Amino acid sequence: MPPGDGGKSERPQVKEPPRGRQRHRSQRPEARDPPSSKRINTQLQDAVSTLWPRGLGQLTAEGVRQQLELGRFLRSRYEAFLSPEYRREEVYVRSTDFDRTLESAQANLAGLFPEAGPGRPEAAWRPIPVHTVPVTEDKLLRFPTRSCPRYHELLREATEAPEYQTALEGWTDFLAHLENCTGLSLVGEPLRRAWKVLDTLMCQRAHGLPLPSWASPDVLQTLAQISALDIGAHVGPPRAAEKAQLTGGILLDAILANFSRVQRLGLPLKMVMYSAGALGLYDGRTPPYAACLGFEFRRSLGDLNEDDDEDAGNVTVSLFYRNDSTGRPLSLSLPGCPAPCPLGRFRQLTAPARPPAHGVPCHGTHEPATPTATVVPLLAGAVAMLAALCVGLGLLAWRPGCLRAWGDPV
């Protein structure tokens, strides 16, 4: 996820309790009480103007570095698979229509393809196209949660559940203390406001800025627990499968459709890359900046002419999640289908998490079919991450050997 604001350019102000100084310049969520520049700590104000010369919420130099590094990782992973230079028939890149995600995609591509990298002679430098659509028209990377009545019904059901309310009551004193520290209204408000505090602190830490004295390890841990509860309400039980149909399941459905299209038409497309920022969850933690979720499709050698590859198990899908540049990517698997998972079985297991054929079910209360027990953990893991991660990679088709893919329809 590119260093920015976790989805919006607004950030809560964070101040020291004794002096009431703001520790990170940004607008409060409440429009009625904008921050005053006079309350900004001078040291942090200077750092903010240096780190965010284009304004808060924009991609920083550290964000560019992280994406360059991710692109180089992808180059090393697919050195023998991708062409040495960008070919438009092999690679397609799409981003949400935000400065931060568009720049993230460009920085990533500069690491993936040498001709787009920094330091190239002017005559040898080549830009690589990144495609986008207006936010209001994006039905693929901008899930319809805000404009979807059914999703709000499901979210209300989760937040009114006894276990959610019990946890919330246990944090009342903590949130009241945090109100004094930040100047934000947190008690009785959506927990996403508390997540914004954590996001701001994590952004400061990622850029080497000092944290306020009240932001102790215990406070950060509690904020992480609150964030996990809030995200779980958005993507997890109850009715996790139906929530997935309205969020990550949309992208998952597109991934599978794109791969099928490449197989059916014999297209040379090898990779589809997506750059987006959203909310998500993996193993109780929010994804870090420049996280990457990859889908790789493979076909066994000698099976290229069979019509029943999926059912016969000749085509498999593997998932990996890269959330740390210092270690190897995590290999993910679906409950009931160890990696590599036969594609036919993968489709079967994820069917409850993907939208029905008639489209995204946004209107009207209804009782969806209960998913199998093995599907529910998936929805809190890989499918939930589809709603969350910033750079996911798309579809790959390697003719004489291995079909690899990450991604989604163009």
GROMACS .gro file of C-alpha atoms in nm:
model
  410
    1MET     CA    1   0.000   0.000   0.000
    2PRO     CA    2   0.162   0.325  -0.099
    3PRO     CA    3   0.252   0.560   0.185
    4GLY     CA    4  -0.032   0.804   0.183
    5ASP     CA    5  -0.342   0.825   0.393
    6GLY     CA    6  -0.479   0.473   0.368
    7GLY     CA    7  -0.739   0.570   0.110
    8LYS     CA    8  -0.805   0.944   0.156
    9SER     CA    9  -0.597   1.256   0.166
   10GLU     CA   10  -0.743   1.355   0.502
   11ARG     CA   11  -0.560   1.258   0.821
   12PRO     CA   12  -0.648   1.312   1.183
   13GLN     CA   13  -0.433   1.548   1.381
   14VAL     CA   14  -0.227   1.389   1.655
   15LYS     CA   15  -0.106   1.610   1.937
   16GLU     CA   16   0.077   1.592   2.266
   17PRO     CA   17  -0.171   1.603   2.556
   18PRO     CA   18   0.004   1.868   2.772
   19ARG     CA   19   0.046   2.133   2.505
   20GLY     CA   20  -0.225   2.033   2.260
   21ARG     CA   21   0.016   2.043   1.969
   22GLN     CA   22  -0.073   1.863   1.650
   23ARG     CA   23   0.184   1.598   1.565
   24HIS     CA   24   0.088   1.532   1.205
   25ARG     CA   25  -0.064   1.802   0.992
   26SER     CA   26  -0.398   1.697   0.844
   27GLN     CA   27  -0.764   1.773   0.842
   28ARG     CA   28  -0.991   1.632   1.107
   29PRO     CA   29  -1.274   1.408   0.992
   30GLU     CA   30  -1.518   1.668   1.136
   31ALA     CA   31  -1.546   1.951   0.886
   32ARG     CA   32  -1.667   2.178   1.163
   33ASP     CA   33  -1.328   2.187   1.335
   34PRO     CA   34  -1.039   2.219   1.089
   35PRO     CA   35  -0.686   2.212   1.229
   36SER     CA   36  -0.491   2.531   1.282
   37SER     CA   37  -0.141   2.560   1.143
   38LYS     CA   38  -0.043   2.741   1.462
   39ARG     CA   39  -0.082   2.415   1.656
   40ILE     CA   40   0.162   2.218   1.446
   41ASN     CA   41   0.491   2.127   1.603
   42THR     CA   42   0.753   2.322   1.409
   43GLN     CA   43   0.985   2.025   1.372
   44LEU     CA   44   0.711   1.805   1.229
   45GLN     CA   45   0.579   2.087   1.015
   46ASP     CA   46   0.919   2.119   0.849
   47ALA     CA   47   0.940   1.740   0.807
   48VAL     CA   48   0.592   1.722   0.656
   49SER     CA   49   0.669   1.993   0.402
   50THR     CA   50   0.985   1.803   0.306
   51LEU     CA   51   0.836   1.453   0.294
   52TRP     CA   52   0.507   1.556   0.132
   53PRO     CA   53   0.606   1.841  -0.102
   54ARG     CA   54   0.295   1.774  -0.312
   55GLY     CA   55   0.065   1.766  -0.011
   56LEU     CA   56  -0.048   1.512   0.247
   57GLY     CA   57  -0.189   1.194   0.104
   58GLN     CA   58   0.042   1.198  -0.199
   59LEU     CA   59   0.311   0.940  -0.268
   60THR     CA   60   0.636   1.013  -0.087
   61ALA     CA   61   0.996   0.942  -0.183
   62GLU     CA   62   0.985   0.644   0.055
   63GLY     CA   63   0.674   0.519  -0.123
   64VAL     CA   64   0.852   0.545  -0.458
   65ARG     CA   65   1.147   0.352  -0.318
   66GLN     CA   66   0.921   0.075  -0.186
   67GLN     CA   67   0.744   0.037  -0.519
   68LEU     CA   68   1.072   0.034  -0.710
   69GLU     CA   69   1.192  -0.243  -0.482
   70LEU     CA   70   0.869  -0.439  -0.534
   71GLY     CA   71   0.905  -0.404  -0.911
   72ARG     CA   72   1.259  -0.540  -0.894
   73PHE     CA   73   1.136  -0.833  -0.687
   74LEU     CA   74   0.880  -0.911  -0.957
   75ARG     CA   75   1.147  -0.887  -1.225
   76SER     CA   76   1.365  -1.139  -1.039
   77ARG     CA   77   1.069  -1.373  -0.982
   78TYR     CA   78   0.962  -1.367  -1.348
   79GLU     CA   79   1.296  -1.308  -1.523
   80ALA     CA   80   1.254  -1.618  -1.739
   81PHE     CA   81   0.884  -1.557  -1.798
   82LEU     CA   82   0.839  -1.195  -1.895
   83SER     CA   83   1.010  -1.043  -2.196
   84PRO     CA   84   1.320  -0.836  -2.113
   85GLU     CA   85   1.136  -0.519  -2.216
   86TYR     CA   86   0.773  -0.415  -2.187
   87ARG     CA   87   0.540  -0.551  -2.453
   88ARG     CA   88   0.188  -0.417  -2.458
   89GLU     CA   89   0.041  -0.752  -2.567
   90GLU     CA   90   0.194  -0.925  -2.263
   91VAL     CA   91   0.136  -0.681  -1.976
   92TYR     CA   92  -0.163  -0.469  -1.883
   93VAL     CA   93  -0.160  -0.229  -1.588
   94ARG     CA   94  -0.464  -0.072  -1.428
   95SER     CA   95  -0.494   0.166  -1.135
   96THR     CA   96  -0.763   0.341  -0.942
   97ASP     CA   97  -0.792   0.705  -1.040
   98PHE     CA   98  -0.590   0.858  -0.757
   99ASP     CA   99  -0.256   1.033  -0.786
  100ARG     CA  100  -0.103   0.809  -0.522
  101THR     CA  101  -0.201   0.477  -0.681
  102LEU     CA  102  -0.118   0.593  -1.034
  103GLU     CA  103   0.229   0.701  -0.923
  104SER     CA  104   0.272   0.375  -0.731
  105ALA     CA  105   0.205   0.178  -1.048
  106GLN     CA  106   0.454   0.388  -1.244
  107ALA     CA  107   0.722   0.346  -0.978
  108ASN     CA  108   0.660  -0.028  -0.967
  109LEU     CA  109   0.694  -0.054  -1.343
  110ALA     CA  110   1.020   0.140  -1.329
  111GLY     CA  111   1.158  -0.144  -1.117
  112LEU     CA  112   1.001  -0.417  -1.328
  113PHE     CA  113   1.114  -0.296  -1.671
  114PRO     CA  114   1.465  -0.151  -1.714
  115GLU     CA  115   1.367   0.090  -1.994
  116ALA     CA  116   1.131   0.271  -1.756
  117GLY     CA  117   1.379   0.283  -1.468
  118PRO     CA  118   1.552   0.585  -1.318
  119GLY     CA  119   1.886   0.696  -1.453
  120ARG     CA  120   1.830   0.580  -1.810
  121PRO     CA  121   1.968   0.801  -2.087
  122GLU     CA  122   1.697   1.018  -2.236
  123ALA     CA  123   1.711   0.841  -2.572
  124ALA     CA  124   1.669   0.498  -2.407
  125TRP     CA  125   1.399   0.585  -2.151
  126ARG     CA  126   1.050   0.461  -2.229
  127PRO     CA  127   0.736   0.526  -2.021
  128ILE     CA  128   0.489   0.241  -1.968
  129PRO     CA  129   0.115   0.307  -1.988
  130VAL     CA  130  -0.106   0.277  -1.681
  131HIS     CA  131  -0.480   0.258  -1.748
  132THR     CA  132  -0.756   0.394  -1.528
  133VAL     CA  133  -1.121   0.498  -1.530
  134PRO     CA  134  -1.293   0.775  -1.331
  135VAL     CA  135  -1.367   0.683  -0.971
  136THR     CA  136  -1.741   0.705  -1.029
  137GLU     CA  137  -1.717   0.453  -1.314
  138ASP     CA  138  -1.474   0.206  -1.155
  139LYS     CA  139  -1.667  -0.114  -1.081
  140LEU     CA  140  -1.360  -0.334  -1.053
  141LEU     CA  141  -1.115  -0.179  -0.805
  142ARG     CA  142  -1.358   0.050  -0.622
  143PHE     CA  143  -1.606  -0.182  -0.458
  144PRO     CA  144  -1.965  -0.051  -0.426
  145THR     CA  145  -1.971  -0.054  -0.047
  146ARG     CA  146  -2.066   0.311   0.002
  147SER     CA  147  -2.353   0.305  -0.245
  148CYS     CA  148  -2.472  -0.046  -0.164
  149PRO     CA  149  -2.770  -0.065   0.077
  150ARG     CA  150  -2.725  -0.437   0.128
  151TYR     CA  151  -2.364  -0.396   0.235
  152HIS     CA  152  -2.468  -0.139   0.495
  153GLU     CA  153  -2.728  -0.385   0.626
  154LEU     CA  154  -2.459  -0.650   0.663
  155LEU     CA  155  -2.221  -0.407   0.833
  156ARG     CA  156  -2.494  -0.296   1.074
  157GLU     CA  157  -2.562  -0.659   1.162
  158ALA     CA  158  -2.195  -0.712   1.243
  159THR     CA  159  -2.153  -0.396   1.452
  160GLU     CA  160  -2.471  -0.461   1.649
  161ALA     CA  161  -2.366  -0.816   1.738
  162PRO     CA  162  -2.316  -0.877   2.116
  163GLU     CA  163  -1.949  -0.971   2.081
  164TYR     CA  164  -1.876  -0.652   1.887
  165GLN     CA  165  -2.059  -0.434   2.137
  166THR     CA  166  -1.886  -0.605   2.431
  167ALA     CA  167  -1.544  -0.537   2.280
  168LEU     CA  168  -1.642  -0.179   2.207
  169GLU     CA  169  -1.755  -0.118   2.565
  170GLY     CA  170  -1.424  -0.253   2.691
  171TRP     CA  171  -1.241   0.017   2.496
  172THR     CA  172  -1.454   0.312   2.613
  173ASP     CA  173  -1.196   0.445   2.861
  174PHE     CA  174  -0.915   0.394   2.610
  175LEU     CA  175  -1.100   0.585   2.340
  176ALA     CA  176  -1.184   0.864   2.585
  177HIS     CA  177  -0.814   0.896   2.667
  178LEU     CA  178  -0.734   0.897   2.297
  179GLU     CA  179  -0.983   1.180   2.245
  180ASN     CA  180  -0.780   1.391   2.488
  181CYS     CA  181  -0.462   1.307   2.300
  182THR     CA  182  -0.586   1.367   1.948
  183GLY     CA  183  -0.874   1.612   1.971
  184LEU     CA  184  -1.089   1.368   1.771
  185SER     CA  185  -1.437   1.251   1.868
  186LEU     CA  186  -1.392   0.876   1.913
  187VAL     CA  187  -1.632   0.751   2.182
  188GLY     CA  188  -1.959   0.645   2.022
  189GLU     CA  189  -1.821   0.704   1.672
  190PRO     CA  190  -1.733   0.447   1.402
  191LEU     CA  191  -1.414   0.261   1.487
  192ARG     CA  192  -1.265   0.366   1.155
  193ARG     CA  193  -1.176   0.695   1.323
  194ALA     CA  194  -0.953   0.508   1.565
  195TRP     CA  195  -0.801   0.326   1.269
  196LYS     CA  196  -0.716   0.664   1.117
  197VAL     CA  197  -0.515   0.745   1.428
  198LEU     CA  198  -0.321   0.420   1.393
  199ASP     CA  199  -0.271   0.479   1.022
  200THR     CA  200  -0.131   0.826   1.088
  201LEU     CA  201   0.110   0.694   1.352
  202MET     CA  202   0.226   0.412   1.126
  203CYS     CA  203   0.279   0.660   0.844
  204GLN     CA  204   0.489   0.881   1.071
  205ARG     CA  205   0.696   0.582   1.182
  206ALA     CA  206   0.748   0.463   0.823
  207HIS     CA  207   0.896   0.802   0.739
  208GLY     CA  208   1.121   0.825   1.044
  209LEU     CA  209   0.914   1.091   1.220
  210PRO     CA  210   0.892   1.092   1.600
  211LEU     CA  211   0.574   0.962   1.758
  212PRO     CA  212   0.396   1.158   2.033
  213SER     CA  213   0.481   1.053   2.388
  214TRP     CA  214   0.136   0.901   2.446
  215ALA     CA  215   0.179   0.659   2.153
  216SER     CA  216   0.329   0.382   2.364
  217PRO     CA  217   0.363   0.020   2.242
  218ASP     CA  218   0.053  -0.069   2.447
  219VAL     CA  219  -0.147   0.208   2.280
  220LEU     CA  220  -0.035   0.096   1.936
  221GLN     CA  221  -0.123  -0.265   2.018
  222THR     CA  222  -0.470  -0.166   2.137
  223LEU     CA  223  -0.525   0.045   1.827
  224ALA     CA  224  -0.425  -0.256   1.616
  225GLN     CA  225  -0.682  -0.469   1.799
  226ILE     CA  226  -0.951  -0.207   1.740
  227SER     CA  227  -0.854  -0.190   1.374
  228ALA     CA  228  -0.876  -0.570   1.341
  229LEU     CA  229  -1.224  -0.571   1.496
  230ASP     CA  230  -1.342  -0.297   1.263
  231ILE     CA  231  -1.200  -0.461   0.952
  232GLY     CA  232  -1.340  -0.795   1.060
  233ALA     CA  233  -1.686  -0.640   1.077
  234HIS     CA  234  -1.643  -0.517   0.719
  235VAL     CA  235  -1.522  -0.843   0.563
  236GLY     CA  236  -1.570  -1.125   0.814
  237PRO     CA  237  -1.859  -1.309   0.985
  238PRO     CA  238  -2.150  -1.291   1.007
  239ARG     CA  239  -2.238  -1.348   0.641
  240ALA     CA  240  -1.876  -1.328   0.531
  241ALA     CA  241  -1.953  -1.491   0.197
  242GLU     CA  242  -2.212  -1.229   0.107
  243LYS     CA  243  -1.976  -0.948   0.209
  244ALA     CA  244  -1.710  -1.101  -0.012
  245GLN     CA  245  -1.950  -1.094  -0.307
  246LEU     CA  246  -1.972  -0.718  -0.259
  247THR     CA  247  -1.599  -0.657  -0.208
  248GLY     CA  248  -1.304  -0.883  -0.288
  249GLY     CA  249  -1.519  -1.140  -0.463
  250ILE     CA  250  -1.572  -0.895  -0.749
  251LEU     CA  251  -1.201  -0.885  -0.820
  252LEU     CA  252  -1.161  -1.259  -0.764
  253ASP     CA  253  -1.434  -1.327  -1.020
  254ALA     CA  254  -1.255  -1.101  -1.266
  255ILE     CA  255  -0.924  -1.281  -1.210
  256LEU     CA  256  -1.077  -1.614  -1.303
  257ALA     CA  257  -1.267  -1.468  -1.600
  258ASN     CA  258  -0.952  -1.308  -1.737
  259PHE     CA  259  -0.757  -1.631  -1.712
  260SER     CA  260  -1.032  -1.826  -1.887
  261ARG     CA  261  -1.040  -1.568  -2.167
  262VAL     CA  262  -0.663  -1.595  -2.220
  263GLN     CA  263  -0.687  -1.973  -2.237
  264ARG     CA  264  -0.992  -1.978  -2.463
  265LEU     CA  265  -0.863  -1.722  -2.713
  266GLY     CA  266  -0.495  -1.812  -2.695
  267LEU     CA  267  -0.397  -1.455  -2.605
  268PRO     CA  268  -0.032  -1.362  -2.544
  269LEU     CA  269  -0.123  -1.172  -2.226
  270LYS     CA  270   0.102  -1.277  -1.940
  271MET     CA  271   0.039  -1.034  -1.659
  272VAL     CA  272  -0.230  -0.799  -1.538
  273MET     CA  273  -0.120  -0.567  -1.261
  274TYR     CA  274  -0.349  -0.363  -1.037
  275SER     CA  275  -0.263  -0.067  -0.820
  276ALA     CA  276  -0.526   0.027  -0.564
  277GLY     CA  277  -0.564   0.125  -0.203
  278ALA     CA  278  -0.846  -0.003   0.015
  279LEU     CA  279  -0.929  -0.166   0.344
  280GLY     CA  280  -0.850  -0.527   0.412
  281LEU     CA  281  -0.733  -0.790   0.653
  282TYR     CA  282  -0.493  -1.078   0.665
  283ASP     CA  283  -0.434  -1.281   0.978
  284GLY     CA  284  -0.575  -1.001   1.193
  285ARG     CA  285  -0.341  -0.737   1.055
  286THR     CA  286  -0.379  -0.461   0.802
  287PRO     CA  287  -0.145  -0.488   0.503
  288PRO     CA  288   0.170  -0.275   0.508
  289TYR     CA  289   0.268  -0.028   0.239
  290ALA     CA  290   0.360  -0.185  -0.097
  291ALA     CA  291   0.204  -0.519  -0.006
  292CYS     CA  292   0.145  -0.756  -0.296
  293LEU     CA  293  -0.098  -1.042  -0.347
  294GLY     CA  294  -0.013  -1.269  -0.638
  295PHE     CA  295  -0.211  -1.530  -0.828
  296GLU     CA  296  -0.009  -1.774  -1.040
  297PHE     CA  297  -0.177  -2.014  -1.280
  298ARG     CA  298   0.019  -2.314  -1.404
  299ARG     CA  299  -0.053  -2.585  -1.658
  300SER     CA  300   0.134  -2.915  -1.663
  301LEU     CA  301   0.361  -2.976  -1.960
  302GLY     CA  302   0.207  -3.191  -2.227
  303ASP     CA  303  -0.153  -3.092  -2.142
  304LEU     CA  304  -0.190  -2.788  -2.365
  305ASN     CA  305  -0.449  -2.941  -2.597
  306GLU     CA  306  -0.688  -3.089  -2.345
  307ASP     CA  307  -1.033  -2.935  -2.315
  308ASP     CA  308  -1.092  -3.049  -1.959
  309ASP     CA  309  -0.775  -2.910  -1.801
  310GLU     CA  310  -0.956  -2.757  -1.505
  311ASP     CA  311  -1.158  -3.064  -1.416
  312ALA     CA  312  -0.864  -3.296  -1.476
  313GLY     CA  313  -0.644  -3.094  -1.243
  314ASN     CA  314  -0.394  -3.006  -1.515
  315VAL     CA  315  -0.425  -2.633  -1.441
  316THR     CA  316  -0.350  -2.518  -1.087
  317VAL     CA  317  -0.354  -2.186  -0.904
  318SER     CA  318  -0.116  -2.073  -0.631
  319LEU     CA  319  -0.137  -1.759  -0.418
  320PHE     CA  320   0.139  -1.567  -0.248
  321TYR     CA  321   0.136  -1.263  -0.025
  322ARG     CA  322   0.438  -1.037   0.003
  323ASN     CA  323   0.416  -0.809   0.303
  324ASP     CA  324   0.784  -0.781   0.394
  325SER     CA  325   1.070  -0.697   0.160
  326THR     CA  326   1.323  -0.867   0.388
  327GLY     CA  327   1.174  -1.217   0.368
  328ARG     CA  328   1.026  -1.461   0.123
  329PRO     CA  329   0.662  -1.417   0.021
  330LEU     CA  330   0.407  -1.615   0.219
  331SER     CA  331   0.246  -1.905   0.037
  332LEU     CA  332  -0.131  -1.905   0.084
  333SER     CA  333  -0.370  -2.197   0.046
  334LEU     CA  334  -0.743  -2.248   0.067
  335PRO     CA  335  -0.884  -2.469   0.341
  336GLY     CA  336  -0.951  -2.802   0.179
  337CYS     CA  337  -0.717  -2.743  -0.116
  338PRO     CA  338  -0.342  -2.729  -0.044
  339ALA     CA  339  -0.135  -2.529  -0.289
  340PRO     CA  340  -0.109  -2.567  -0.579
  341CYS     CA  341  -0.485  -2.599  -0.595
  342PRO     CA  342  -0.651  -2.749  -0.906
  343LEU     CA  343  -0.832  -2.465  -1.079
  344GLY     CA  344  -1.162  -2.649  -1.091
  345ARG     CA  345  -1.152  -2.705  -0.716
  346PHE     CA  346  -1.048  -2.344  -0.662
  347ARG     CA  347  -1.353  -2.224  -0.854
  348GLN     CA  348  -1.576  -2.454  -0.654
  349LEU     CA  349  -1.444  -2.341  -0.316
  350THR     CA  350  -1.461  -1.972  -0.399
  351ALA     CA  351  -1.802  -1.979  -0.569
  352PRO     CA  352  -1.991  -1.857  -0.256
  353ALA     CA  353  -1.753  -1.559  -0.234
  354ARG     CA  354  -1.802  -1.446  -0.594
  355PRO     CA  355  -2.097  -1.241  -0.720
  356PRO     CA  356  -2.386  -1.436  -0.874
  357ALA     CA  357  -2.425  -1.437  -1.250
  358HIS     CA  358  -2.697  -1.170  -1.240
  359GLY     CA  359  -2.461  -0.917  -1.083
  360VAL     CA  360  -2.365  -0.765  -0.750
  361PRO     CA  361  -2.659  -0.810  -0.506
  362CYS     CA  362  -2.671  -0.457  -0.364
  363HIS     CA  363  -3.043  -0.406  -0.312
  364GLY     CA  364  -3.291  -0.576  -0.083
  365THR     CA  365  -3.261  -0.798   0.219
  366HIS     CA  366  -3.228  -1.163   0.137
  367GLU     CA  367  -3.090  -1.483   0.284
  368PRO     CA  368  -2.801  -1.613   0.072
  369ALA     CA  369  -2.712  -1.977   0.064
  370THR     CA  370  -2.492  -2.078   0.355
  371PRO     CA  371  -2.136  -2.144   0.236
  372THR     CA  372  -1.952  -2.458   0.326
  373ALA     CA  373  -1.742  -2.447   0.640
  374THR     CA  374  -1.417  -2.452   0.443
  375VAL     CA  375  -1.506  -2.133   0.259
  376VAL     CA  376  -1.549  -1.907   0.562
  377PRO     CA  377  -1.179  -1.904   0.667
  378LEU     CA  378  -1.091  -1.824   0.307
  379LEU     CA  379  -1.310  -1.517   0.315
  380ALA     CA  380  -1.127  -1.384   0.619
  381GLY     CA  381  -0.797  -1.445   0.445
  382ALA     CA  382  -0.726  -1.444   0.075
  383VAL     CA  383  -1.058  -1.306  -0.043
  384ALA     CA  384  -1.056  -1.035   0.220
  385MET     CA  385  -0.711  -0.937   0.104
  386LEU     CA  386  -0.844  -0.883  -0.244
  387ALA     CA  387  -1.046  -0.602  -0.097
  388ALA     CA  388  -0.739  -0.467   0.065
  389LEU     CA  389  -0.416  -0.478  -0.117
  390CYS     CA  390  -0.255  -0.216  -0.325
  391VAL     CA  391  -0.070  -0.398  -0.591
  392GLY     CA  392  -0.207  -0.729  -0.709
  393LEU     CA  393  -0.069  -0.888  -1.018
  394GLY     CA  394  -0.257  -1.016  -1.306
  395LEU     CA  395  -0.286  -1.284  -1.553
  396LEU     CA  396  -0.012  -1.472  -1.714
  397ALA     CA  397  -0.012  -1.718  -2.000
  398TRP     CA  398   0.305  -1.908  -2.074
  399ARG     CA  399   0.260  -2.127  -2.379
  400PRO     CA  400   0.493  -2.424  -2.368
  401GLY     CA  401   0.498  -2.492  -2.001
  402CYS     CA  402   0.354  -2.295  -1.725
  403LEU     CA  403   0.050  -2.074  -1.708
  404ARG     CA  404   0.106  -1.817  -1.442
  405ALA     CA  405  -0.119  -1.536  -1.340
  406TRP     CA  406  -0.206  -1.273  -1.094
  407GLY     CA  407  -0.484  -1.044  -1.143
  408ASP     CA  408  -0.810  -0.973  -1.297
  409PRO     CA  409  -0.997  -0.871  -1.607
  410VAL     CA  410  -0.887  -0.575  -1.801
   0.00000   0.00000   0.00000
